[in-house]
Short mmCIF file of C-alpha atoms and ligand atoms in Angstrom, two decimals:
data_model
loop_
_atom_site.label_atom_id
_atom_site.label_comp_id
_atom_site.label_asym_id
_atom_site.label_seq_id
_atom_site.Cartn_x
_atom_site.Cartn_y
_atom_site.Cartn_z
CA MET A 1236 0.00 0.00 0.00
CA SER A 1237 1.30 3.42 -0.94
CA MET A 1238 2.28 5.66 1.93
CA SER A 1239 2.34 8.76 -0.21
CA TYR A 1240 0.09 11.69 0.56
CA PRO A 1241 -3.55 10.69 0.03
CA ASP A 1242 -4.85 12.09 -3.27
CA SER A 1243 -8.07 13.95 -3.96
CA THR A 1244 -10.04 10.69 -4.25
CA SER A 1245 -8.93 9.48 -0.82
CA ARG A 1246 -11.12 9.21 2.24
CA SER A 1247 -9.00 11.88 3.99
CA ALA A 1248 -9.67 14.32 1.15
CA GLU A 1249 -13.38 13.49 1.27
CA LEU A 1250 -13.59 14.01 5.05
CA SER A 1251 -11.71 17.24 4.73
CA ARG A 1252 -14.25 18.53 2.16
CA ARG A 1253 -17.00 17.73 4.67
CA ALA A 1254 -15.09 19.40 7.52
CA LYS A 1255 -14.67 22.60 5.50
CA ASN A 1256 -18.45 23.03 5.51
CA ILE A 1257 -18.61 22.73 9.27
CA TYR A 1258 -15.55 24.24 10.85
CA PRO A 1259 -13.86 27.61 10.44
CA GLY A 1260 -10.62 26.66 8.73
CA GLY A 1261 -11.84 23.10 8.19
CA THR A 1262 -10.91 21.76 11.60
CA THR A 1263 -12.10 21.79 15.18
CA ARG A 1264 -8.56 22.07 16.47
CA GLY A 1265 -5.95 24.39 15.03
CA GLN A 1266 -2.92 22.23 15.56
CA THR A 1267 -4.26 19.26 13.60
CA TYR A 1268 -4.65 21.18 10.34
CA TYR A 1269 -2.09 21.26 7.56
CA LYS A 1270 -2.32 21.85 3.83
CA PRO A 1271 -3.82 20.74 1.55
CA TYR A 1272 -5.83 18.73 4.09
CA PRO A 1273 -5.00 16.71 7.16
CA ILE A 1274 -4.71 12.95 7.05
CA TYR A 1275 -7.56 11.58 9.17
CA ALA A 1276 -7.01 8.92 11.81
CA ALA A 1277 -9.06 5.73 11.87
CA HIS A 1278 -7.50 3.75 14.72
CA ALA A 1279 -4.23 3.22 16.50
CA GLU A 1280 -2.45 0.69 18.60
CA GLY A 1281 0.97 0.74 20.21
CA CYS A 1282 3.18 3.24 18.45
CA ARG A 1283 1.30 3.05 15.14
CA VAL A 1284 -1.66 5.05 13.92
CA THR A 1285 -3.66 3.95 10.88
CA ASP A 1286 -5.36 6.53 8.71
CA VAL A 1287 -8.80 6.31 7.10
CA ASP A 1288 -7.22 5.07 3.88
CA GLY A 1289 -5.65 2.14 5.71
CA VAL A 1290 -2.05 3.40 5.91
CA ALA A 1291 -0.23 2.76 9.20
CA ARG A 1292 2.56 5.08 10.33
CA ILE A 1293 4.80 5.20 13.38
CA ASP A 1294 3.50 7.98 15.59
CA PHE A 1295 6.22 10.35 16.79
CA VAL A 1296 3.77 13.08 17.84
CA ASN A 1297 1.48 11.11 20.17
CA ASN A 1298 -1.15 13.82 20.33
CA TYR A 1299 1.50 16.37 21.18
CA THR A 1300 3.26 14.35 23.90
CA VAL A 1301 0.14 12.87 25.54
CA GLN A 1302 0.47 9.22 24.57
CA LEU A 1303 3.63 8.23 26.40
CA PHE A 1304 2.42 4.61 26.52
CA GLY A 1305 1.45 4.60 22.87
CA HIS A 1306 -2.13 4.11 21.74
CA SER A 1307 -4.72 1.94 23.40
CA HIS A 1308 -2.48 0.44 26.02
CA PRO A 1309 -4.48 -2.60 27.24
CA ASP A 1310 -4.35 -1.52 30.91
CA ILE A 1311 -5.67 1.96 30.10
CA VAL A 1312 -8.35 0.64 27.73
CA ALA A 1313 -9.54 -1.85 30.36
CA ALA A 1314 -9.66 0.86 33.03
CA VAL A 1315 -11.66 3.21 30.79
CA GLN A 1316 -14.10 0.52 29.62
CA ASP A 1317 -14.64 -0.73 33.11
CA GLN A 1318 -15.28 2.74 34.49
CA ALA A 1319 -17.49 3.84 31.60
CA ALA A 1320 -19.73 0.87 32.33
CA ARG A 1321 -19.89 1.81 36.03
CA GLY A 1322 -20.67 5.48 35.45
CA MET A 1323 -19.15 8.21 33.31
CA CYS A 1324 -19.60 11.14 35.68
CA PHE A 1325 -21.42 11.84 38.89
CA THR A 1326 -22.39 14.83 41.01
CA MET A 1327 -20.42 13.09 43.75
CA PRO A 1328 -16.74 12.63 44.26
CA SER A 1329 -15.46 9.08 43.86
CA GLU A 1330 -12.69 7.00 45.34
CA LEU A 1331 -10.94 7.15 41.98
CA ASP A 1332 -10.04 10.84 42.22
CA ILE A 1333 -8.60 10.28 45.70
CA GLU A 1334 -6.55 7.34 44.46
CA LEU A 1335 -5.09 9.22 41.50
CA ALA A 1336 -4.42 12.31 43.61
CA GLU A 1337 -2.51 10.21 46.15
CA MET A 1338 -0.43 8.65 43.39
CA ILE A 1339 0.52 12.06 41.97
CA LEU A 1340 1.17 13.69 45.33
CA ALA A 1341 3.64 10.93 46.23
CA ARG A 1342 5.81 11.81 43.24
CA ALA A 1343 7.23 15.22 44.10
CA ALA A 1344 8.34 16.87 47.33
CA SER A 1345 6.72 20.18 46.35
CA PHE A 1346 3.20 18.67 46.28
CA ASP A 1347 1.10 18.79 49.44
CA HIS A 1348 -2.34 19.13 47.88
CA LEU A 1349 -3.79 19.17 44.41
CA ARG A 1350 -6.94 19.89 42.41
CA PHE A 1351 -7.97 18.31 39.11
CA THR A 1352 -9.00 20.24 36.01
CA ASN A 1353 -9.85 19.03 32.50
CA THR A 1354 -6.97 20.44 30.45
CA GLY A 1355 -3.54 22.01 30.80
CA THR A 1356 -4.99 25.39 29.82
CA GLU A 1357 -7.42 25.20 32.70
CA ALA A 1358 -4.70 24.07 35.12
CA VAL A 1359 -2.54 27.09 34.20
CA MET A 1360 -5.53 29.43 34.48
CA HIS A 1361 -6.42 28.15 37.95
CA ALA A 1362 -2.80 28.28 39.10
CA VAL A 1363 -2.47 31.91 37.98
CA LYS A 1364 -5.76 32.84 39.64
CA GLY A 1365 -4.69 30.92 42.74
CA ALA A 1366 -1.36 32.79 42.90
CA ARG A 1367 -3.21 36.11 42.64
CA ALA A 1368 -5.64 35.07 45.37
CA TYR A 1369 -2.82 33.91 47.63
CA THR A 1370 -0.67 37.00 47.25
CA GLY A 1371 -3.37 39.59 46.68
CA LYS A 1372 -1.29 40.91 43.78
CA PRO A 1373 -2.40 41.24 40.15
CA LYS A 1374 0.57 40.56 37.86
CA ILE A 1375 2.05 37.40 36.47
CA ALA A 1376 5.47 37.01 34.81
CA LYS A 1377 6.13 34.59 31.97
CA CYS A 1378 8.89 34.07 29.43
CA GLU A 1379 8.59 35.56 25.97
CA GLY A 1380 7.32 33.16 23.32
CA VAL A 1381 6.48 30.32 25.69
CA TYR A 1382 3.23 28.40 25.33
CA HIS A 1383 1.18 27.79 28.45
CA GLY A 1384 -2.25 27.15 26.92
CA ALA A 1385 -5.04 29.50 25.85
CA TYR A 1386 -5.76 31.62 28.97
CA ASP A 1387 -5.44 35.28 27.89
CA TYR A 1388 -2.70 36.04 30.42
CA ALA A 1389 -0.72 32.90 29.62
CA GLU A 1390 -0.85 33.69 25.89
CA VAL A 1391 0.80 37.11 26.12
CA SER A 1392 3.84 37.51 23.80
CA LEU A 1393 3.39 33.99 22.50
CA ASP A 1394 4.24 34.96 18.95
CA SER A 1395 6.06 38.23 19.41
CA ASN A 1396 8.14 39.39 16.49
CA PRO A 1397 10.83 42.03 15.98
CA GLN A 1398 8.27 44.67 14.94
CA VAL A 1399 6.56 44.55 18.33
CA TRP A 1400 8.80 42.78 20.82
CA GLY A 1401 10.70 45.87 21.97
CA GLN A 1402 14.38 46.19 22.71
CA LYS A 1403 16.10 44.50 25.60
CA LYS A 1404 13.03 44.51 27.80
CA PRO A 1405 10.33 42.43 26.09
CA GLU A 1406 7.03 44.18 25.43
CA ALA A 1407 3.85 42.42 26.54
CA VAL A 1408 2.15 41.74 23.21
CA GLY A 1409 -1.38 40.40 22.81
CA HIS A 1410 -1.68 37.08 21.07
CA THR A 1411 -5.37 36.95 20.26
CA HIS A 1412 -6.54 39.90 18.22
CA GLY A 1413 -8.53 42.12 20.57
CA ALA A 1414 -6.85 40.92 23.75
CA PRO A 1415 -7.65 43.68 26.28
CA GLU A 1416 -4.95 46.21 27.19
CA GLY A 1417 -5.53 45.34 30.83
CA VAL A 1418 -4.25 41.82 30.19
CA MET A 1419 -1.00 43.18 28.74
CA ARG A 1420 -0.61 45.54 31.70
CA ASP A 1421 -0.78 42.63 34.10
CA VAL A 1422 1.71 40.37 32.35
CA VAL A 1423 5.44 40.92 32.78
CA VAL A 1424 7.47 39.34 29.99
CA LEU A 1425 10.91 37.90 30.64
CA PRO A 1426 13.71 36.84 28.28
CA PHE A 1427 14.12 33.09 28.90
CA ASN A 1428 17.44 32.10 30.48
CA ASP A 1429 18.72 35.70 30.68
CA VAL A 1430 19.40 35.92 34.41
CA ALA A 1431 20.43 39.56 34.71
CA ALA A 1432 17.75 41.05 32.43
CA SER A 1433 14.97 38.93 33.92
CA LYS A 1434 16.04 39.77 37.47
CA GLN A 1435 15.92 43.46 36.71
CA ILE A 1436 12.48 43.24 35.12
CA LEU A 1437 11.16 41.20 38.02
CA GLU A 1438 12.54 43.65 40.56
CA GLU A 1439 10.92 46.59 38.76
CA ASN A 1440 7.56 44.82 39.16
CA ALA A 1441 8.18 43.17 42.53
CA ASP A 1442 5.36 44.91 44.41
CA ALA A 1443 2.70 43.81 41.95
CA LEU A 1444 3.85 40.30 41.04
CA ALA A 1445 1.70 37.38 42.15
CA GLY A 1446 3.88 34.81 40.52
CA ILE A 1447 6.13 33.58 37.75
CA LEU A 1448 5.05 30.98 35.22
CA LEU A 1449 7.91 28.80 34.01
CA ASP A 1450 8.25 25.89 31.56
CA ALA A 1451 11.64 24.27 32.22
CA VAL A 1452 12.08 23.09 28.59
CA PRO A 1453 10.03 25.37 26.36
CA SER A 1454 9.97 24.08 22.81
CA ARG A 1455 9.46 27.60 21.44
CA CYS A 1456 12.80 28.57 22.99
CA GLY A 1457 14.52 25.78 21.08
CA GLY A 1458 13.89 22.84 23.42
CA ILE A 1459 16.82 23.83 25.59
CA PRO A 1460 16.34 23.61 29.38
CA ALA A 1461 16.30 26.54 31.79
CA SER A 1462 19.77 26.94 33.27
CA ALA A 1463 20.44 26.17 36.93
CA ASP A 1464 21.29 29.85 37.47
CA TYR A 1465 18.03 30.98 35.90
CA ILE A 1466 15.99 28.63 38.06
CA LYS A 1467 17.92 29.73 41.15
CA MET A 1468 17.30 33.41 40.41
CA LEU A 1469 13.55 32.86 39.89
CA LYS A 1470 13.34 30.88 43.11
CA SER A 1471 15.16 33.44 45.19
CA PHE A 1472 13.11 36.26 43.69
CA THR A 1473 9.80 34.57 44.50
CA ARG A 1474 11.01 33.77 48.02
CA ALA A 1475 12.17 37.32 48.67
CA HIS A 1476 9.10 39.03 47.23
CA ASP A 1477 6.19 36.89 48.37
CA ALA A 1478 5.45 35.63 44.87
CA VAL A 1479 4.56 32.13 43.69
CA LEU A 1480 6.79 30.09 41.39
CA ILE A 1481 4.46 28.13 39.11
CA LEU A 1482 6.16 25.37 37.17
CA ASP A 1483 4.21 24.36 34.07
CA GLU A 1484 4.86 20.64 33.70
CA VAL A 1485 2.07 19.94 31.22
CA VAL A 1486 4.71 18.62 28.80
CA THR A 1487 7.79 18.11 30.98
CA TRP A 1488 6.14 15.76 33.48
CA ARG A 1489 7.14 12.94 31.13
CA LEU A 1490 10.85 13.64 31.68
CA ASP A 1491 11.12 11.95 35.04
CA TYR A 1492 9.12 9.97 37.59
CA GLY A 1493 8.73 13.31 39.42
CA GLY A 1494 8.78 15.55 36.34
CA ALA A 1495 11.21 18.30 35.38
CA GLN A 1496 11.28 19.49 38.99
CA THR A 1497 12.98 16.26 39.99
CA ARG A 1498 15.23 16.17 36.94
CA TYR A 1499 16.50 19.74 37.37
CA GLY A 1500 16.09 20.17 41.14
CA ILE A 1501 13.42 22.90 40.90
CA GLU A 1502 11.35 23.72 44.00
CA PRO A 1503 8.14 25.25 42.67
CA ASP A 1504 5.38 26.54 44.90
CA MET A 1505 2.73 25.38 42.45
CA THR A 1506 2.85 22.97 39.51
CA THR A 1507 0.53 22.49 36.57
CA MET A 1508 0.27 19.13 34.78
CA GLY A 1509 -1.91 17.49 32.16
CA LYS A 1510 -1.37 15.40 29.02
CA VAL A 1511 0.41 12.18 30.06
CA ILE A 1512 -1.24 12.14 33.52
CA GLY A 1513 -4.61 11.23 31.97
CA GLY A 1514 -3.27 8.34 29.89
CA GLY A 1515 -5.05 9.74 26.81
CA MET A 1516 -8.19 11.09 28.52
CA PRO A 1517 -8.59 14.86 29.11
CA ILE A 1518 -7.03 15.97 32.39
CA GLY A 1519 -5.26 18.80 34.14
CA VAL A 1520 -3.77 19.15 37.61
CA VAL A 1521 -2.78 22.04 39.86
CA ALA A 1522 -0.59 20.89 42.73
CA GLY A 1523 1.34 22.83 45.32
CA ARG A 1524 2.16 23.77 48.85
CA GLU A 1525 -0.65 23.36 51.33
CA GLU A 1526 -0.74 27.00 52.42
CA ILE A 1527 -1.15 28.16 48.82
CA MET A 1528 -3.57 25.45 47.75
CA ARG A 1529 -5.78 26.52 50.66
CA VAL A 1530 -7.03 29.38 48.44
CA TYR A 1531 -9.31 26.84 46.71
CA ASP A 1532 -10.83 25.66 50.00
CA SER A 1533 -14.57 26.43 50.07
CA SER A 1534 -15.45 24.06 52.90
CA ALA A 1535 -15.99 26.90 55.36
CA GLY A 1536 -17.53 29.44 53.00
CA LYS A 1537 -16.49 31.23 49.86
CA ALA A 1538 -12.99 30.26 48.73
CA LEU A 1539 -10.41 32.97 48.06
CA CYS A 1540 -10.24 31.47 44.57
CA SER A 1541 -13.21 29.46 43.42
CA HIS A 1542 -12.41 26.32 41.53
CA SER A 1543 -14.95 23.92 40.15
CA GLY A 1544 -15.68 22.40 36.76
CA THR A 1545 -18.36 19.97 35.67
CA PHE A 1546 -15.84 17.39 34.50
CA ALA A 1547 -13.00 18.05 36.96
CA GLY A 1548 -12.05 14.73 38.52
CA ASN A 1549 -14.42 12.80 36.25
CA PRO A 1550 -14.13 9.09 36.96
CA VAL A 1551 -13.21 8.01 33.43
CA SER A 1552 -10.20 10.36 33.27
CA MET A 1553 -9.30 9.32 36.82
CA ALA A 1554 -9.43 5.61 35.98
CA ALA A 1555 -7.28 6.18 32.88
CA GLY A 1556 -4.89 8.29 34.96
CA ILE A 1557 -4.51 5.62 37.63
CA ALA A 1558 -3.64 3.03 34.98
CA ALA A 1559 -1.22 5.49 33.37
CA MET A 1560 0.53 6.38 36.64
CA LYS A 1561 1.01 2.67 37.36
CA LEU A 1562 2.78 2.40 34.01
CA LEU A 1563 4.85 5.56 34.47
CA THR A 1564 7.61 3.94 36.50
CA VAL A 1565 11.20 5.05 36.99
CA THR A 1566 12.26 2.16 34.73
CA ALA A 1567 9.84 3.23 31.96
CA THR A 1568 10.93 6.89 31.98
CA ASP A 1569 14.62 5.99 32.19
CA ARG A 1570 14.35 3.61 29.25
CA LEU A 1571 12.43 6.13 27.16
CA ASN A 1572 14.88 8.92 28.00
CA GLN A 1573 17.80 6.74 26.92
CA LEU A 1574 15.99 5.89 23.71
CA GLY A 1575 15.45 9.65 23.26
CA GLU A 1576 19.17 10.31 23.63
CA ARG A 1577 19.92 7.68 20.99
CA ALA A 1578 17.22 9.08 18.70
CA ARG A 1579 18.65 12.60 18.90
CA GLU A 1580 22.13 11.24 18.21
CA SER A 1581 20.93 9.24 15.16
CA LEU A 1582 19.12 12.29 13.80
CA ARG A 1583 22.23 14.45 14.25
CA GLU A 1584 24.10 11.78 12.31
CA ALA A 1585 21.43 11.96 9.58
CA PHE A 1586 21.96 15.73 9.21
CA ARG A 1587 25.75 15.12 9.05
CA LEU A 1588 25.52 12.32 6.50
CA ALA A 1589 23.12 14.28 4.30
CA ASP A 1590 25.30 17.35 4.71
CA VAL A 1591 22.29 19.52 5.52
CA GLU A 1592 22.56 22.39 8.01
CA GLY A 1593 20.61 21.56 11.11
CA GLN A 1594 20.56 20.63 14.75
CA VAL A 1595 18.59 18.36 17.00
CA THR A 1596 17.64 19.44 20.51
CA GLY A 1597 15.25 18.27 23.22
CA GLU A 1598 15.47 16.49 26.53
CA GLY A 1599 14.54 12.99 27.60
CA SER A 1600 11.97 11.59 25.20
CA LEU A 1601 11.32 14.97 23.52
CA ILE A 1602 12.95 15.67 20.17
CA LEU A 1603 13.20 18.91 18.19
CA MET A 1604 14.72 19.19 14.72
CA HIS A 1605 15.81 22.55 13.31
CA PHE A 1606 17.13 23.52 9.85
CA SER A 1607 19.63 25.85 11.43
CA THR A 1608 22.96 25.58 13.20
CA GLU A 1609 22.61 28.94 14.90
CA PRO A 1610 22.54 28.85 18.70
CA LEU A 1611 18.98 28.65 20.03
CA GLY A 1612 18.31 28.89 23.75
CA ASP A 1613 15.78 31.69 23.98
CA TYR A 1614 12.72 32.79 22.05
CA ARG A 1615 14.36 35.55 19.98
CA ALA A 1616 17.27 33.38 18.86
CA THR A 1617 14.85 30.56 18.02
CA TRP A 1618 12.55 32.97 16.16
CA ARG A 1619 15.49 34.31 14.11
CA ALA A 1620 16.82 30.84 13.38
CA HIS A 1621 13.40 29.69 12.14
CA THR A 1622 13.11 31.87 9.09
CA GLU A 1623 10.05 31.44 6.91
CA ARG A 1624 12.12 29.33 4.54
CA ARG A 1625 13.28 27.01 7.33
CA ALA A 1626 9.76 26.70 8.72
CA GLU A 1627 8.67 25.66 5.22
CA MET A 1628 11.50 23.14 5.16
CA LEU A 1629 10.14 21.57 8.35
CA VAL A 1630 6.71 21.21 6.76
CA ASP A 1631 8.40 19.73 3.70
CA LEU A 1632 10.29 17.27 5.92
CA PHE A 1633 7.02 16.36 7.66
CA ARG A 1634 5.48 15.42 4.27
CA ARG A 1635 8.46 13.39 3.17
CA LEU A 1636 8.38 11.54 6.50
CA LEU A 1637 4.66 10.81 6.05
CA ASN A 1638 5.54 9.17 2.75
CA ARG A 1639 8.07 7.01 4.59
CA GLY A 1640 5.71 5.80 7.28
CA ILE A 1641 6.51 8.36 9.96
CA LEU A 1642 4.16 10.80 11.64
CA PHE A 1643 6.10 13.81 12.97
CA SER A 1644 4.87 17.34 13.66
CA THR A 1645 4.95 20.10 11.06
CA TRP A 1646 7.33 22.20 13.14
CA GLY A 1647 10.04 19.75 14.13
CA LEU A 1648 8.69 18.51 17.47
CA GLY A 1649 8.51 14.80 18.13
CA CYS A 1650 8.39 12.47 21.10
CA LEU A 1651 8.69 8.80 21.91
CA SER A 1652 6.31 6.27 23.41
CA THR A 1653 7.03 3.16 25.45
CA PRO A 1654 6.02 0.60 22.77
CA MET A 1655 8.94 1.92 20.67
CA GLU A 1656 12.16 -0.04 20.38
CA GLN A 1657 15.45 0.64 18.64
CA ALA A 1658 13.83 -0.56 15.35
CA GLU A 1659 11.41 2.40 15.35
CA ILE A 1660 14.25 4.82 16.09
CA ASP A 1661 16.24 3.32 13.21
CA HIS A 1662 13.20 3.66 10.93
CA LEU A 1663 12.91 7.34 11.91
CA ALA A 1664 16.62 8.02 11.38
CA ASP A 1665 16.61 6.24 7.97
CA ALA A 1666 13.50 8.15 6.90
CA VAL A 1667 15.00 11.49 7.99
CA LEU A 1668 18.29 10.72 6.22
CA ALA A 1669 16.53 9.74 2.97
CA SER A 1670 14.31 12.85 3.18
CA LEU A 1671 17.25 15.17 3.85
CA ARG A 1672 19.16 13.68 0.92
CA GLU A 1673 16.18 14.37 -1.33
CA ILE A 1674 15.96 17.93 -0.05
CA LYS A 1675 19.68 18.43 -0.62
CA GLU A 1676 19.46 17.02 -4.14
CA GLU A 1677 16.46 19.17 -5.04
CA ASN A 1678 18.22 22.27 -3.74
CA ARG A 1679 21.30 21.39 -5.79
CA LYS A 1680 19.22 20.98 -8.94
CA ALA A 1681 17.42 24.24 -8.26
CA LEU A 1682 20.78 26.03 -7.93
CA VAL A 1683 22.12 24.53 -11.15
CA SER A 1684 19.03 25.27 -13.27
N1 PMP B 2535 1.21 24.26 29.03
C1 PMP B 2535 2.09 23.72 28.17
C2 PMP B 2535 3.56 23.82 28.45
C3 PMP B 2535 1.63 23.09 27.02
O1 PMP B 2535 2.49 22.59 26.12
C4 PMP B 2535 0.23 23.00 26.79
C5 PMP B 2535 -0.36 22.29 25.59
N2 PMP B 2535 0.48 21.90 24.60
C6 PMP B 2535 -0.63 23.58 27.73
C7 PMP B 2535 -0.10 24.19 28.84
C8 PMP B 2535 -2.11 23.55 27.53
O2 PMP B 2535 -2.62 22.26 27.68
P1 PMP B 2535 -4.01 21.83 26.97
O3 PMP B 2535 -3.75 21.75 25.51
O4 PMP B 2535 -4.32 20.50 27.61
O5 PMP B 2535 -5.01 22.87 27.33
#
């Protein structure tokens, strides 16, 4: 069966024509659209996803880092089926949410209490609101260009560019058209990993800052981790100025049994999680120190920060999460991280062998490919390195990989899942090498003609 891009008579093309009549932009979810139309999924098992035209590919995106155990892991499927038959959601708490909460709380020293939400976006929103409620201060700091979900405040300066980003001190720039000025006023934007500049900006806003939102390995800053000095500075600032350090581990939780905070020795006051915690079902978590988490307590009257949600702690997500946390062992994360190291090395070798300019970054089981050898490390450097042409090259690489049985993202991000073995990594490296050689050859021909 041909793996090449499904043509206009394919089932994917047909579904896409239907979707265009229903959805703005032809999709219900921005990040699953690409031109001319997305390839539609039919079913998946292990590390392979089969499209509606019957083509199976190795999945290196895993719903943007959710499916750490691959698709339809039998333990997770059994837990979901069993729970769905017993009740999908109740207006009562269940033992399941207590069990999952206990499992998560046992994993990191910074967690005393937690609350469940339905998504990472919601977890970040509640953490930010919680930090404001705890400190009584209005502002939040975040790093320029970093994604923390769709809450207005978390989105500020997400896609800043040289026309608007200001000089040394980053401007707070609205992401969504029409974002209120008030939102920009209450977000302080920091240059990732720049200790001196960030410290100065934080100090200028110290009286008004409720907290700092940090992702320890932001992909939009090149997939390079926050330095120990940067983390130390943020921690000592928050300690000195009665502000809350919120670590966003929606993606990085997969890096260690106790997330990035364990891997890099970070001591956050609050942590947000999601994705992998739900084993494929929607979930979000806000965890943190008891005295801060108390802001959500409504047992004795109105909470300082109200938190509810019709589906928060729903038993099906909880059951899937319990099964997932049982699978997320130290051995599993260590093995996957080692496989990630080997994958990055093989991909670097592919760039070398094909003699194409590029670099491969990422941590643990996260992989990022870039068509640039310029140093990355913060948002502005990453933005400059990813010229329009290089971004197009990543989309081009994505298509060539599809034709070779590999599902990667359109912007260079990939990740591994536990059903993968060395054979899948070799398949990826061979497919990348063959694709890069094609790209090189086509560029050469274009130069000659
Ligand atoms: N924070 C980070 C670091 C994320 O990468 C994401 C999603 N990719 C979110 C928050 C938002 O999570 P969700 O898509 O579940 O709302």
